[in-house]
Short mmCIF file of C-alpha atoms and ligand atoms in Angstrom, two decimals:
data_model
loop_
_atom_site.label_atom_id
_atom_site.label_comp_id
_atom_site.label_asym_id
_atom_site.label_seq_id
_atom_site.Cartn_x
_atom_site.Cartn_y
_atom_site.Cartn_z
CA UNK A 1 4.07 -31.48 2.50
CA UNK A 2 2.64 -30.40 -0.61
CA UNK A 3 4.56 -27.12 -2.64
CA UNK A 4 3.49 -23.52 -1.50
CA UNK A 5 1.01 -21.86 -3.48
CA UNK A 6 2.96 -18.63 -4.84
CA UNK A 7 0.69 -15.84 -4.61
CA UNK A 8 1.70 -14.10 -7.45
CA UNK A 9 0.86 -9.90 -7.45
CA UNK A 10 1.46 -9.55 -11.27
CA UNK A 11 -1.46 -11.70 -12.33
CA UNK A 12 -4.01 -9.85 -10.17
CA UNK A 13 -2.10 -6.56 -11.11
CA UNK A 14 -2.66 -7.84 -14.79
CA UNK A 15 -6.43 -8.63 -13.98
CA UNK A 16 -6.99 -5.07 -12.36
CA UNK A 17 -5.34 -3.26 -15.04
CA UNK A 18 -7.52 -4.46 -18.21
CA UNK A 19 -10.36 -3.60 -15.99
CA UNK A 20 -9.15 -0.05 -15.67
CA UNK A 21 -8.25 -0.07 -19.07
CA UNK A 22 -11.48 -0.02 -20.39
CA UNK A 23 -13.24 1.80 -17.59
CA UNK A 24 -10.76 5.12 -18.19
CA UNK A 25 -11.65 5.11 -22.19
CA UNK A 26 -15.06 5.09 -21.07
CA UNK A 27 -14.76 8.26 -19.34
CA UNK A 28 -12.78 10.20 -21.61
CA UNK A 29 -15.00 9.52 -24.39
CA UNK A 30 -18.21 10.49 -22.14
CA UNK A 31 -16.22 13.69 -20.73
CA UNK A 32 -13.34 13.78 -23.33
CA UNK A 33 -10.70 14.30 -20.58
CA UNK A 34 -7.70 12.38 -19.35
CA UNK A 35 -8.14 11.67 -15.28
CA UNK A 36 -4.81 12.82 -13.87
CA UNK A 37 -3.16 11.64 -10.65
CA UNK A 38 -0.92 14.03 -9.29
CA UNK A 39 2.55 12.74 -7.90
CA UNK A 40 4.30 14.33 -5.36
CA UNK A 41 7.93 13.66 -4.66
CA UNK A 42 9.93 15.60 -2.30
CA UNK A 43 13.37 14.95 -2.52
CA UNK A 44 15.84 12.24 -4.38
CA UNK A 45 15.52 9.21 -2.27
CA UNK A 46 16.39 6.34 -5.17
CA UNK A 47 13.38 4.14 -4.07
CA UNK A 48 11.08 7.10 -3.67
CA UNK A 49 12.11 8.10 -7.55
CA UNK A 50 11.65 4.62 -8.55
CA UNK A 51 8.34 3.94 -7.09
CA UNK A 52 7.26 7.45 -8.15
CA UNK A 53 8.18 6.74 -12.26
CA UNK A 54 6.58 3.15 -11.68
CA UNK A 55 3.23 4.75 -10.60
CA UNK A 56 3.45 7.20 -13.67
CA UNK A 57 4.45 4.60 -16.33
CA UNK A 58 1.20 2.44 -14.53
CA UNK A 59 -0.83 5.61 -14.79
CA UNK A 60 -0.25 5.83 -18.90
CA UNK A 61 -0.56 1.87 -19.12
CA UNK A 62 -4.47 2.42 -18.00
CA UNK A 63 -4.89 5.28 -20.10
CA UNK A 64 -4.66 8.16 -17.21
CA UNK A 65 -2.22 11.12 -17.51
CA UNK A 66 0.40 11.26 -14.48
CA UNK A 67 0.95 14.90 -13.63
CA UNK A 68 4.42 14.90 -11.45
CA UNK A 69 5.56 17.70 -9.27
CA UNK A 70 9.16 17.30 -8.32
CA UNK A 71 10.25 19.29 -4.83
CA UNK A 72 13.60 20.15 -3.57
CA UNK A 73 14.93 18.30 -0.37
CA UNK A 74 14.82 21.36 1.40
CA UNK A 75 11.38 21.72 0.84
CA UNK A 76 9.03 23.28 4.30
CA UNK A 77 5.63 21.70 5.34
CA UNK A 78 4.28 24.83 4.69
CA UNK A 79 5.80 24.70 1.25
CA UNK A 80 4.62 21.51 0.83
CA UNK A 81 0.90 22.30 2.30
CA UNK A 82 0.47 25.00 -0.46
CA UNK A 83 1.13 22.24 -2.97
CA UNK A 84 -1.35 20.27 -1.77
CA UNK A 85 -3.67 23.02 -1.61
CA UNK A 86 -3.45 23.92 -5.16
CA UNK A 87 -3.63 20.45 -5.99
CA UNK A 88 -7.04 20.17 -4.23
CA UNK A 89 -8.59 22.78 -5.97
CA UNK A 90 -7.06 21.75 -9.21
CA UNK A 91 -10.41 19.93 -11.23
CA UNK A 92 -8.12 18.54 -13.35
CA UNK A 93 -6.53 16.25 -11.28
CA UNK A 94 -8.34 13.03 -9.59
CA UNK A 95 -6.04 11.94 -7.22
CA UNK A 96 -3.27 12.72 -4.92
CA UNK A 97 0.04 10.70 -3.89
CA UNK A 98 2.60 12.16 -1.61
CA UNK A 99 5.32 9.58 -1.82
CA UNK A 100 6.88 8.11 1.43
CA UNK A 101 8.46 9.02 3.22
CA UNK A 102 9.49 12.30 2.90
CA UNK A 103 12.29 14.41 4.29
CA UNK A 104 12.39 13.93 8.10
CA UNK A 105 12.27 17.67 8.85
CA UNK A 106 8.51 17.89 7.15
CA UNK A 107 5.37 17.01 9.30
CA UNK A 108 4.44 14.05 6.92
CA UNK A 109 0.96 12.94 8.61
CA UNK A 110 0.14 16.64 8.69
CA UNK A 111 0.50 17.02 4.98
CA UNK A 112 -1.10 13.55 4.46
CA UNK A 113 -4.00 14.81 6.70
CA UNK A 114 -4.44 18.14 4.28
CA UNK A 115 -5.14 15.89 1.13
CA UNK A 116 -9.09 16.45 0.66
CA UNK A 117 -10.59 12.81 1.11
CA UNK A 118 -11.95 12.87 -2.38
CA UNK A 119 -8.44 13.03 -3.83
CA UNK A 120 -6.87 10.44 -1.39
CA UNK A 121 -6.89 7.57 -3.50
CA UNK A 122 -3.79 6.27 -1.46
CA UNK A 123 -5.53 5.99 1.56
CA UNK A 124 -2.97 8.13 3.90
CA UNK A 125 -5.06 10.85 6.13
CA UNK A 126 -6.86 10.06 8.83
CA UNK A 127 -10.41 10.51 7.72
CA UNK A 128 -9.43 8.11 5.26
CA UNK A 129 -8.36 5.45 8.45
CA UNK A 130 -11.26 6.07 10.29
CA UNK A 131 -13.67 5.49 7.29
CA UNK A 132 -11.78 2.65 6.40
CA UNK A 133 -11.68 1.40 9.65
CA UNK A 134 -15.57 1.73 10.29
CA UNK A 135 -16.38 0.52 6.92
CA UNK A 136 -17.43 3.01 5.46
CA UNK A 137 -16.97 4.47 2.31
CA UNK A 138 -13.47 5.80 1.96
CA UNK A 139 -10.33 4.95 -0.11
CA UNK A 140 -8.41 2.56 1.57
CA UNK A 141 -4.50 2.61 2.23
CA UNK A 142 -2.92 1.22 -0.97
CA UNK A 143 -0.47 -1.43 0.57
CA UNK A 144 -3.33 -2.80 3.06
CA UNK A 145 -5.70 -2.98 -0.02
CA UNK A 146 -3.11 -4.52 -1.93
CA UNK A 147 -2.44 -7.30 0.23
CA UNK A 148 -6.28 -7.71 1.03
CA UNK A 149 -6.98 -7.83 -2.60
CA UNK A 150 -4.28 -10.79 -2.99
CA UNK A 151 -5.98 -13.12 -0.38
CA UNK A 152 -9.07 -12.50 -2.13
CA UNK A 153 -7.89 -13.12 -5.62
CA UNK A 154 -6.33 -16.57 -4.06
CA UNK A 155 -9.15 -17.53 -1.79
CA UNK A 156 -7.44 -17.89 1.07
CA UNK A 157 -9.83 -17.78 4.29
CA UNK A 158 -9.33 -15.33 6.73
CA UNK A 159 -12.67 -15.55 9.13
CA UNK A 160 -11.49 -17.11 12.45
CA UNK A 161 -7.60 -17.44 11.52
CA UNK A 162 -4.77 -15.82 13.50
CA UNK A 163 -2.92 -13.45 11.71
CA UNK A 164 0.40 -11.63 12.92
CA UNK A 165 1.04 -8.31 11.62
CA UNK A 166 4.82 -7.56 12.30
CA UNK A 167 4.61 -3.55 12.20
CA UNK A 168 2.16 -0.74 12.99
CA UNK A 169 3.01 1.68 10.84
CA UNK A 170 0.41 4.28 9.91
CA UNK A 171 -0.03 3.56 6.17
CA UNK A 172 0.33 -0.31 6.30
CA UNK A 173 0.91 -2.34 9.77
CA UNK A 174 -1.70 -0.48 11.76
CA UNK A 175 -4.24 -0.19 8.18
CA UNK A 176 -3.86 -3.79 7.26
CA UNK A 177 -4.64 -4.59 11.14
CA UNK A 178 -7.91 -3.04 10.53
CA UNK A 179 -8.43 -4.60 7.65
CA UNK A 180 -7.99 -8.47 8.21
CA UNK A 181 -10.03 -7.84 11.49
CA UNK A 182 -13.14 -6.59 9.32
CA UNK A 183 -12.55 -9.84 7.27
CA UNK A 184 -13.52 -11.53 10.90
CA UNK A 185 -9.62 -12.46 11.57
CA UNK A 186 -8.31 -12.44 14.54
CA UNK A 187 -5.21 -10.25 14.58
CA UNK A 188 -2.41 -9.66 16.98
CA UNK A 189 0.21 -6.60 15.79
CA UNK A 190 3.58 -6.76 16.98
CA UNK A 191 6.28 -3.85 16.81
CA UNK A 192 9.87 -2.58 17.96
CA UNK A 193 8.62 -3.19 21.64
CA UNK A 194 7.13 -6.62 21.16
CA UNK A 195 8.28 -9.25 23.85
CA UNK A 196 9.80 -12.73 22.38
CA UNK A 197 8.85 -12.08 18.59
CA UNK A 198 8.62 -15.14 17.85
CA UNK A 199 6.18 -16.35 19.83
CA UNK A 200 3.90 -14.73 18.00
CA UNK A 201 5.09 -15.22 15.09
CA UNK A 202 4.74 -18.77 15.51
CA UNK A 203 1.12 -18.16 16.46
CA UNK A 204 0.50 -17.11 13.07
CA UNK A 205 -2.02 -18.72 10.12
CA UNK A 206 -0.62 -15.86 8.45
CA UNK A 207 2.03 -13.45 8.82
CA UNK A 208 2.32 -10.26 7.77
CA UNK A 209 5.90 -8.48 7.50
CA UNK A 210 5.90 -5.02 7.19
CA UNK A 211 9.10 -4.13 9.11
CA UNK A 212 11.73 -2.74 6.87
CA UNK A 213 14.33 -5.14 7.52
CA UNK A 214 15.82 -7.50 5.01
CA UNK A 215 15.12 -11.05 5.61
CA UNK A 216 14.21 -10.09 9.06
CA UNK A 217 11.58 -13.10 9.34
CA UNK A 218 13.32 -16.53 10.19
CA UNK A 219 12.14 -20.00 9.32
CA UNK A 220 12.06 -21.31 12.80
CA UNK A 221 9.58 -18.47 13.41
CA UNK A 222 6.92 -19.92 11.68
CA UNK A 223 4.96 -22.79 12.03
CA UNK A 224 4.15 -25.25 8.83
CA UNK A 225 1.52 -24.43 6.38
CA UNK A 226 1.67 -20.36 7.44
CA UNK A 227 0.45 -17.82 4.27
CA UNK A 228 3.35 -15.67 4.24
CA UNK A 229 2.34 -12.06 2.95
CA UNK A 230 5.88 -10.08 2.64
CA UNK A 231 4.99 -6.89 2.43
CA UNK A 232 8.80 -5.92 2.34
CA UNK A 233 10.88 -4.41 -0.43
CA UNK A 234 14.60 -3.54 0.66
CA UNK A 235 17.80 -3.21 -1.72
CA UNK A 236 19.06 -5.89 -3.74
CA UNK A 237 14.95 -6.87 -4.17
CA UNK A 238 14.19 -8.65 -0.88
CA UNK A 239 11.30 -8.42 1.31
CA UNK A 240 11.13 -8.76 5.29
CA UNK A 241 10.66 -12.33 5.24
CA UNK A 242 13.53 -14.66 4.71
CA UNK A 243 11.42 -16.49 2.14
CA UNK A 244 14.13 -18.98 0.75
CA UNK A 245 14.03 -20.51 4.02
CA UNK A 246 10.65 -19.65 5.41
CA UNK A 247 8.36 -20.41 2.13
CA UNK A 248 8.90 -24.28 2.01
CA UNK A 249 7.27 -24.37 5.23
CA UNK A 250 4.59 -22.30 4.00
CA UNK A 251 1.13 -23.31 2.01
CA UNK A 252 1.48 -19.82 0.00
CA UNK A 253 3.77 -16.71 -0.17
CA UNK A 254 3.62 -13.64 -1.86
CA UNK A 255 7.19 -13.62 -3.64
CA UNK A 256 9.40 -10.29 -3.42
CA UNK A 257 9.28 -8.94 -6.21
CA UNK A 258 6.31 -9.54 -7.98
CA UNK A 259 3.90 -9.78 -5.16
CA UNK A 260 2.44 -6.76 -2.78
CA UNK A 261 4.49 -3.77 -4.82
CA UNK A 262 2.60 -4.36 -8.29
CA UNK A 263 -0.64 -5.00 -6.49
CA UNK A 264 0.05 -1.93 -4.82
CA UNK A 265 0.50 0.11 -7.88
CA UNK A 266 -2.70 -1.33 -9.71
CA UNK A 267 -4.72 -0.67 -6.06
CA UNK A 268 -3.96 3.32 -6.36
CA UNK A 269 -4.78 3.58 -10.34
CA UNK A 270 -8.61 1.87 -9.14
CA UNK A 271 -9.04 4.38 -6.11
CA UNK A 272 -8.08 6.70 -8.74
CA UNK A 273 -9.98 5.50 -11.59
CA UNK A 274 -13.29 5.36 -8.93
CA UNK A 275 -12.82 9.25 -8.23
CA UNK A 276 -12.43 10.16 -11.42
CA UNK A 277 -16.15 8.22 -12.35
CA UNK A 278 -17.74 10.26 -9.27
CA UNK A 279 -15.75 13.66 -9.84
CA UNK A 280 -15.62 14.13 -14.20
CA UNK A 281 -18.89 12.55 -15.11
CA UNK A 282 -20.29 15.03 -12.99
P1 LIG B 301 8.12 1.82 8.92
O1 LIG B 301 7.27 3.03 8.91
O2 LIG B 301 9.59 1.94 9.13
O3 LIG B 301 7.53 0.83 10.03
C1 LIG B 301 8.20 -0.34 10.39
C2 LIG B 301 7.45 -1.05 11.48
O4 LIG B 301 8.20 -2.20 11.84
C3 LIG B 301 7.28 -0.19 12.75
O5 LIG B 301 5.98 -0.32 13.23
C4 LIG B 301 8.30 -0.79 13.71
O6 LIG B 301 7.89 -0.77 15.07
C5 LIG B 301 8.36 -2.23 13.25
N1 LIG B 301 9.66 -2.81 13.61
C6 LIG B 301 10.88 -2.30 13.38
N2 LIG B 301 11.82 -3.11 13.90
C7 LIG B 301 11.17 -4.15 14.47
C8 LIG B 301 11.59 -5.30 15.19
N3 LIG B 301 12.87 -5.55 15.42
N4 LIG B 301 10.65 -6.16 15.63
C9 LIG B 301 9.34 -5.92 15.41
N5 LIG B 301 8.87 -4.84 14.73
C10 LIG B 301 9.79 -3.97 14.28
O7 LIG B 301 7.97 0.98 7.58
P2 LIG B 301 6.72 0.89 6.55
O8 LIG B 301 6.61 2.14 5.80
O9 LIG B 301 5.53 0.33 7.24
O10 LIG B 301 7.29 -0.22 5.56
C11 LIG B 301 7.55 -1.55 5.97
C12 LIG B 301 8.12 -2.33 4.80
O11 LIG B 301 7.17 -2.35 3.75
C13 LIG B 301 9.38 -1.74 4.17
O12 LIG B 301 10.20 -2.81 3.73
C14 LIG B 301 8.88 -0.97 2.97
O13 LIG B 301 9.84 -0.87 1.94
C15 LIG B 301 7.74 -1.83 2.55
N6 LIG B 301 6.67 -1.14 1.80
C16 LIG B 301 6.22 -1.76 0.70
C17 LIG B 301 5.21 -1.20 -0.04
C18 LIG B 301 4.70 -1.92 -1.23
O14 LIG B 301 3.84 -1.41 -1.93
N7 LIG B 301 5.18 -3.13 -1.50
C19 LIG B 301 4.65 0.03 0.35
C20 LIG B 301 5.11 0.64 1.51
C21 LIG B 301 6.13 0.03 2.24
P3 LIG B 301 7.69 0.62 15.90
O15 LIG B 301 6.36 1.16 15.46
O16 LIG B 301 7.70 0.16 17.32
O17 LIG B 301 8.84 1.51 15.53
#
């Protein structure tokens, strides 16, 4: 069997970048402003805080200005609504993130859901999903569009394959569902509940792991020449696909790191970069 075809999320981060590079110096020197994109981390979770300073140092790479509001732990929904609120109405700022997760006590999909669509450039409410969903014009969940955007980048052909999405959660199983079946796929999701795993799994022209669990895909799970898409990213830097063992088996992989996460990144400075060309050259 010939080597797997690494499906690397750097270079198409890379090619995305440049391109927003020169789009955001063309807007401040039509407006002269900076587009912002508001961060919005509740608490200290180490990843959250990690992923939170990566999407801020990405935001001054393109030439955008991050504007991060920090919350305490304790932090109410309500609390957290008002935020949002102000953030809407703030012209300044293009774009919204509310990191995930956030503190179990707060009504996350509520506060996702109070983001105006025009400043959801990561894709979280449910307008967003439907839009998505239908086609429509809307910006689409980051991780979903991420992954999308990698298959693209590599040509791999999606029309009339069988992929297997291991998760359903609302911002990337259930989204990225939606999205390979609009490519014409045909897509079977599988969850906590799912029967004999891997029998699906094994099903799969390509697999999608978005489970949170280390490693959590096995080799004898998948069947030869699978595209492995790892949308994982636990401690210690793996993903939820055993890859040492699974990716010889594969005809392409997205490593961990250096596959979905920088993707991801790059996906939410476009969506941002977009509504700051409709919004400020207004
Ligand atoms: P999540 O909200 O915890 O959802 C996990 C999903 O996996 C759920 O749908 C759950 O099923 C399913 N699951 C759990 N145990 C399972 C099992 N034993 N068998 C089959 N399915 C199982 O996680 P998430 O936010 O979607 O994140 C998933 C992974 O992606 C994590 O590793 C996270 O770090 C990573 N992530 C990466 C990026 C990026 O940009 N690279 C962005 C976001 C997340 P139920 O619905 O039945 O509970």
């Amino acid at each position: 069997m010939s080597e797997p075809k690494i499906l690397c999320g750097k270079t198409v981060a890379a090619a995305v970048e440049a391109d927003l590079k020169v789009r955001v110096a063309a807007i401040i020197e039509k407006t002269g402003k900076v587009p912002a994109l508001a961060t919005i981390l509740v608490g200290e979770n180490p990843s959250s805080v990690t992923y939170v300073r990566m999407k801020g140092n990405a935001c001054r790479r393109v030439g955008m200005e991050p504007v991060k509001i920090e919350l305490p732990e304790e932090t109410t929904t309500e609390e957290l609504l008002a935020e949002i609120d102000r953030l809407n109405k703030d012209d300044r700022i293009c774009g919204i993130l509310l990191q995930h997760p956030v503190p179990k006590h707060i009504d996350e999909q509520k506060c996702f859901n109070f983001i105006a669509p025009e400043k959801d450039v990561d894709g979280v409410n449910v307008t967003s999903f439907g839009a998505m969903t239908m086609q429509l014009d809307a910006y689409k969940s980051a991780t979903p569009f991420s992954i999308m955007s990698i298959l693209k980048y590599y040509n791999i052909e999606l029309e009339g394959k069988h992929a297997v999405v291991v998760g359903r959660s609302p911002i990337l199983g259930k989204p990225v569902s939606m999205l390979l079946l609009n490519e014409n796929a045909t897509v079977t999701i599988c969850h906590s509940r799912t029967k004999d795993l891997p029998y699906y799994t094994k099903q799969a022209d390509i697999l999608v792991a978005a489970v949170g669990k280390p490693k959590f895909i096995q080799a004898d799970w998948v069947k030869d020449g699978v595209v492995l898409v790892d949308a994982g990213y636990n401690a210690g830097n793996v993903g939820d696909i055993d890859l040492e063992a699974c990716a010889p088996k594969s005809s392409a992989y997205t490593p961990v790191p250096g596959g979905v996460g920088p993707v991801t990144i790059a996906k939410l400075m476009e969506q941002t970069v977009i509504s700051a060309e409709k919004h400020m050259s207004k």
